[in-house]
mmCIF file of C-alpha atoms in Angstrom:
data_model
loop_
_atom_site.group_PDB
_atom_site.id
_atom_site.type_symbol
_atom_site.label_atom_id
_atom_site.label_comp_id
_atom_site.label_asym_id
_atom_site.label_seq_id
_atom_site.Cartn_x
_atom_site.Cartn_y
_atom_site.Cartn_z
ATOM 1 C CA ALA A 1 27.613 -19.465 14.781
ATOM 2 C CA ASN A 2 26.957 -16.891 17.504
ATOM 3 C CA GLY A 3 24.901 -19.342 19.531
ATOM 4 C CA CYS A 4 21.903 -19.473 17.154
ATOM 5 C CA VAL A 5 18.764 -21.178 18.314
ATOM 6 C CA PRO A 6 15.633 -22.045 16.311
ATOM 7 C CA GLY A 7 13.772 -18.873 15.462
ATOM 8 C CA ASP A 8 16.837 -16.668 15.154
ATOM 9 C CA LEU A 9 17.311 -14.739 11.918
ATOM 10 C CA LYS A 10 19.764 -16.421 9.546
ATOM 11 C CA TYR A 11 22.499 -14.437 7.870
ATOM 12 C CA ALA A 12 24.440 -15.620 4.840
ATOM 13 C CA ASP A 13 28.216 -15.750 4.673
ATOM 14 C CA LEU A 14 28.329 -13.915 1.358
ATOM 15 C CA ASP A 15 32.135 -13.498 1.127
ATOM 16 C CA GLY A 16 32.736 -17.181 2.028
ATOM 17 C CA ASN A 17 35.216 -16.641 4.833
ATOM 18 C CA ASN A 18 33.111 -18.544 7.440
ATOM 19 C CA VAL A 19 32.731 -15.384 9.552
ATOM 20 C CA LEU A 20 29.534 -13.300 9.780
ATOM 21 C CA ASP A 21 30.626 -9.704 9.706
ATOM 22 C CA GLY A 22 30.172 -6.418 7.839
ATOM 23 C CA ASN A 23 31.805 -7.854 4.707
ATOM 24 C CA ASP A 24 28.712 -10.018 4.246
ATOM 25 C CA ARG A 25 26.433 -7.031 3.722
ATOM 26 C CA THR A 26 24.742 -6.534 0.326
ATOM 27 C CA THR A 27 22.084 -4.464 -1.373
ATOM 28 C CA LEU A 28 18.747 -6.181 -0.953
ATOM 29 C CA GLY A 29 16.603 -4.341 -3.480
ATOM 30 C CA SER A 30 15.344 -0.912 -4.532
ATOM 31 C CA TYR A 31 12.273 1.018 -3.517
ATOM 32 C CA ILE A 32 12.218 2.590 -6.960
ATOM 33 C CA PRO A 33 9.750 0.620 -9.117
ATOM 34 C CA ASN A 34 10.747 -0.801 -12.468
ATOM 35 C CA PHE A 35 7.380 0.055 -13.874
ATOM 36 C CA THR A 36 4.502 2.352 -12.886
ATOM 37 C CA TYR A 37 1.165 2.323 -14.677
ATOM 38 C CA GLY A 38 -2.314 3.733 -14.634
ATOM 39 C CA ILE A 39 -5.549 3.291 -16.518
ATOM 40 C CA ASN A 40 -8.170 5.956 -16.994
ATOM 41 C CA LEU A 41 -11.413 4.842 -18.583
ATOM 42 C CA GLY A 42 -14.596 6.851 -19.290
ATOM 43 C CA LEU A 43 -17.756 5.659 -20.965
ATOM 44 C CA ASN A 44 -20.997 7.378 -21.805
ATOM 45 C CA TYR A 45 -24.085 5.649 -23.127
ATOM 46 C CA LYS A 46 -27.276 7.630 -23.499
ATOM 47 C CA ASN A 47 -27.871 9.055 -20.029
ATOM 48 C CA LEU A 48 -25.485 6.688 -18.186
ATOM 49 C CA ASP A 49 -21.804 7.574 -17.509
ATOM 50 C CA PHE A 50 -18.959 5.607 -15.962
ATOM 51 C CA GLN A 51 -15.405 6.616 -15.044
ATOM 52 C CA LEU A 52 -12.615 4.435 -13.659
ATOM 53 C CA THR A 53 -9.113 5.440 -12.529
ATOM 54 C CA THR A 54 -6.494 2.888 -11.483
ATOM 55 C CA TYR A 55 -2.765 2.906 -10.861
ATOM 56 C CA GLY A 56 0.007 0.721 -9.524
ATOM 57 C CA GLN A 57 3.648 -0.211 -9.632
ATOM 58 C CA ALA A 58 5.812 -3.293 -10.202
ATOM 59 C CA GLY A 59 9.387 -4.230 -9.393
ATOM 60 C CA ALA A 60 9.923 -2.278 -6.163
ATOM 61 C CA GLN A 61 10.924 -3.554 -2.720
ATOM 62 C CA MET A 62 10.356 -1.950 0.653
ATOM 63 C CA PHE A 63 12.093 -2.331 4.009
ATOM 64 C CA ASN A 64 9.259 -3.024 6.430
ATOM 65 C CA ARG A 65 10.738 -1.043 9.328
ATOM 66 C CA LYS A 66 7.541 -1.057 11.357
ATOM 67 C CA ARG A 67 7.575 -4.874 11.310
ATOM 68 C CA ALA A 68 11.281 -4.945 12.106
ATOM 69 C CA LEU A 69 10.809 -2.611 15.073
ATOM 70 C CA ARG A 70 8.025 -4.797 16.442
ATOM 71 C CA TYR A 71 10.252 -7.853 16.147
ATOM 72 C CA SER A 72 13.187 -6.109 17.844
ATOM 73 C CA SER A 73 11.158 -4.849 20.790
ATOM 74 C CA GLN A 74 12.004 -6.697 23.962
ATOM 75 C CA ASN A 75 8.683 -5.740 25.504
ATOM 76 C CA TYR A 76 6.665 -7.951 23.176
ATOM 77 C CA ASN A 77 6.985 -11.517 22.013
ATOM 78 C CA PHE A 78 6.406 -10.982 18.267
ATOM 79 C CA ASP A 79 9.627 -12.735 17.273
ATOM 80 C CA PRO A 80 9.615 -16.477 16.505
ATOM 81 C CA SER A 81 12.111 -16.929 19.336
ATOM 82 C CA ALA A 82 11.847 -14.850 22.484
ATOM 83 C CA ALA A 83 15.475 -15.712 23.231
ATOM 84 C CA ALA A 84 16.546 -14.014 19.999
ATOM 85 C CA LEU A 85 15.413 -10.661 21.346
ATOM 86 C CA LEU A 86 18.136 -10.661 23.971
ATOM 87 C CA LYS A 87 20.964 -11.030 21.462
ATOM 88 C CA PRO A 88 22.116 -7.589 20.248
ATOM 89 C CA TRP A 89 23.681 -9.054 17.060
ATOM 90 C CA ASN A 90 20.272 -10.491 16.111
ATOM 91 C CA VAL A 91 18.102 -7.435 16.787
ATOM 92 C CA SER A 92 16.509 -6.688 13.435
ATOM 93 C CA ASP A 93 16.568 -2.880 13.740
ATOM 94 C CA GLN A 94 20.342 -2.976 14.106
ATOM 95 C CA LYS A 95 21.201 -5.748 11.605
ATOM 96 C CA TYR A 96 18.961 -5.519 8.562
ATOM 97 C CA SER A 97 17.845 -8.787 7.087
ATOM 98 C CA SER A 98 16.094 -9.815 3.860
ATOM 99 C CA TYR A 99 13.373 -11.140 6.176
ATOM 100 C CA PHE A 100 12.039 -7.547 6.349
ATOM 101 C CA VAL A 101 12.473 -6.715 2.651
ATOM 102 C CA GLU A 102 9.082 -7.139 0.962
ATOM 103 C CA SER A 103 7.498 -6.493 -2.360
ATOM 104 C CA ALA A 104 6.150 -2.965 -2.833
ATOM 105 C CA ASP A 105 4.137 -3.961 -5.902
ATOM 106 C CA TYR A 106 0.506 -2.957 -5.799
ATOM 107 C CA PHE A 107 -2.597 -2.240 -7.828
ATOM 108 C CA ARG A 108 -5.218 0.263 -6.700
ATOM 109 C CA ILE A 109 -8.607 1.285 -8.026
ATOM 110 C CA GLN A 110 -8.449 4.957 -7.117
ATOM 111 C CA ASN A 111 -11.847 6.042 -8.239
ATOM 112 C CA ILE A 112 -15.030 4.580 -9.728
ATOM 113 C CA THR A 113 -18.002 6.771 -10.615
ATOM 114 C CA LEU A 114 -21.322 5.645 -11.964
ATOM 115 C CA GLY A 115 -23.895 8.313 -12.845
ATOM 116 C CA TYR A 116 -27.246 8.686 -14.497
ATOM 117 C CA THR A 117 -28.663 11.934 -15.873
ATOM 118 C CA PHE A 118 -32.385 12.592 -16.012
ATOM 119 C CA ARG A 119 -33.183 15.179 -18.703
ATOM 120 C CA ASN A 120 -36.162 17.611 -18.827
ATOM 121 C CA VAL A 121 -37.564 16.633 -15.461
ATOM 122 C CA LYS A 122 -40.997 18.240 -14.885
ATOM 123 C CA PHE A 123 -41.880 19.713 -11.493
ATOM 124 C CA GLY A 124 -45.370 21.155 -11.990
ATOM 125 C CA ASN A 125 -45.102 23.966 -14.583
ATOM 126 C CA TYR A 126 -41.325 24.058 -14.363
ATOM 127 C CA THR A 127 -39.118 21.819 -16.530
ATOM 128 C CA MET A 128 -35.659 21.225 -15.010
ATOM 129 C CA PRO A 129 -33.033 20.821 -17.744
ATOM 130 C CA GLY A 130 -31.072 18.095 -15.935
ATOM 131 C CA LEU A 131 -30.766 16.104 -12.760
ATOM 132 C CA ARG A 132 -27.748 13.789 -12.298
ATOM 133 C CA LEU A 133 -27.426 11.118 -9.618
ATOM 134 C CA SER A 134 -24.006 9.572 -9.083
ATOM 135 C CA LEU A 135 -22.267 7.079 -6.828
ATOM 136 C CA THR A 136 -18.515 7.454 -6.350
ATOM 137 C CA ALA A 137 -16.100 5.144 -4.636
ATOM 138 C CA ASP A 138 -12.614 6.464 -3.816
ATOM 139 C CA ARG A 139 -9.958 3.806 -3.120
ATOM 140 C CA PRO A 140 -12.423 0.901 -2.870
ATOM 141 C CA PHE A 141 -9.793 -1.735 -3.727
ATOM 142 C CA THR A 142 -6.067 -2.153 -3.274
ATOM 143 C CA THR A 143 -4.095 -5.385 -3.559
ATOM 144 C CA PHE A 144 -0.524 -5.977 -2.351
ATOM 145 C CA LYS A 145 1.505 -8.601 -0.545
ATOM 146 C CA ALA A 146 3.566 -6.521 1.936
ATOM 147 C CA ASN A 147 2.840 -6.905 5.666
ATOM 148 C CA ALA A 148 2.051 -3.201 5.952
ATOM 149 C CA PHE A 149 -0.771 -0.708 5.878
ATOM 150 C CA SER A 150 0.118 0.396 2.372
ATOM 151 C CA PRO A 151 2.909 -0.338 -0.109
ATOM 152 C CA GLU A 152 3.116 3.351 -1.020
ATOM 153 C CA LEU A 153 6.231 4.713 0.636
ATOM 154 C CA SER A 154 6.704 8.288 1.855
ATOM 155 C CA ASP A 155 10.239 7.799 3.169
ATOM 156 C CA SER A 156 13.086 8.713 0.817
ATOM 157 C CA GLN A 157 15.018 5.554 1.807
ATOM 158 C CA GLY A 158 12.276 3.071 0.971
ATOM 159 C CA TRP A 159 11.111 2.448 4.551
ATOM 160 C CA ASP A 160 7.457 2.305 5.499
ATOM 161 C CA THR A 161 7.642 5.007 8.161
ATOM 162 C CA GLU A 162 4.819 7.469 8.788
ATOM 163 C CA VAL A 163 2.471 5.387 6.691
ATOM 164 C CA TYR A 164 -1.138 4.942 7.753
ATOM 165 C CA PRO A 165 -4.025 2.940 6.343
ATOM 166 C CA LEU A 166 -5.906 4.656 3.536
ATOM 167 C CA THR A 167 -9.626 4.743 3.931
ATOM 168 C CA SER A 168 -12.186 4.089 1.289
ATOM 169 C CA THR A 169 -14.779 6.796 0.732
ATOM 170 C CA TYR A 170 -18.208 6.376 -0.804
ATOM 171 C CA THR A 171 -20.145 9.402 -1.997
ATOM 172 C CA LEU A 172 -23.654 9.826 -3.340
ATOM 173 C CA GLY A 173 -23.932 12.848 -5.610
ATOM 174 C CA LEU A 174 -26.777 14.992 -6.798
ATOM 175 C CA LYS A 175 -26.329 17.618 -9.486
ATOM 176 C CA ILE A 176 -29.223 19.863 -10.454
ATOM 177 C CA ASP A 177 -29.228 22.031 -13.579
ATOM 178 C CA PHE A 178 -31.530 25.069 -13.585
#
């Protein structure tokens, strides 16, 4: 139908009338997760302390609009078939396809902190009550399957617009008690 060639997106005839039209449209998922979760863990042992914060979600889908726009651009050959880019019925930003609906499930370690406190540290005649050294990692690990920078969506319609890669930050801390 419609002069398809290998590499064109395939659309299903959902209403069974052998015509691909607006009656074959359907809901492809929801960006609202079925389940969100988080784990906060803190441990202290003698002078050593450890904190861990994680969170994630499961059961959500996202429309990868950035990927769809790249595929629909006639200036670039990202599409499996360059010929498909010239067919207005097949341009992915105009006809949404399940090809661009991806899992928005993810798991992130938001923060890990490991610290050690030295007590009653002597500097000549002065005894310092405490000195704490710490190493903190913010966002050191995220796992997800979407072809995007991040599965966290800021768009109210479940599209990945205005989303940028999140950086990891590592901080060495020093706390001095007088």
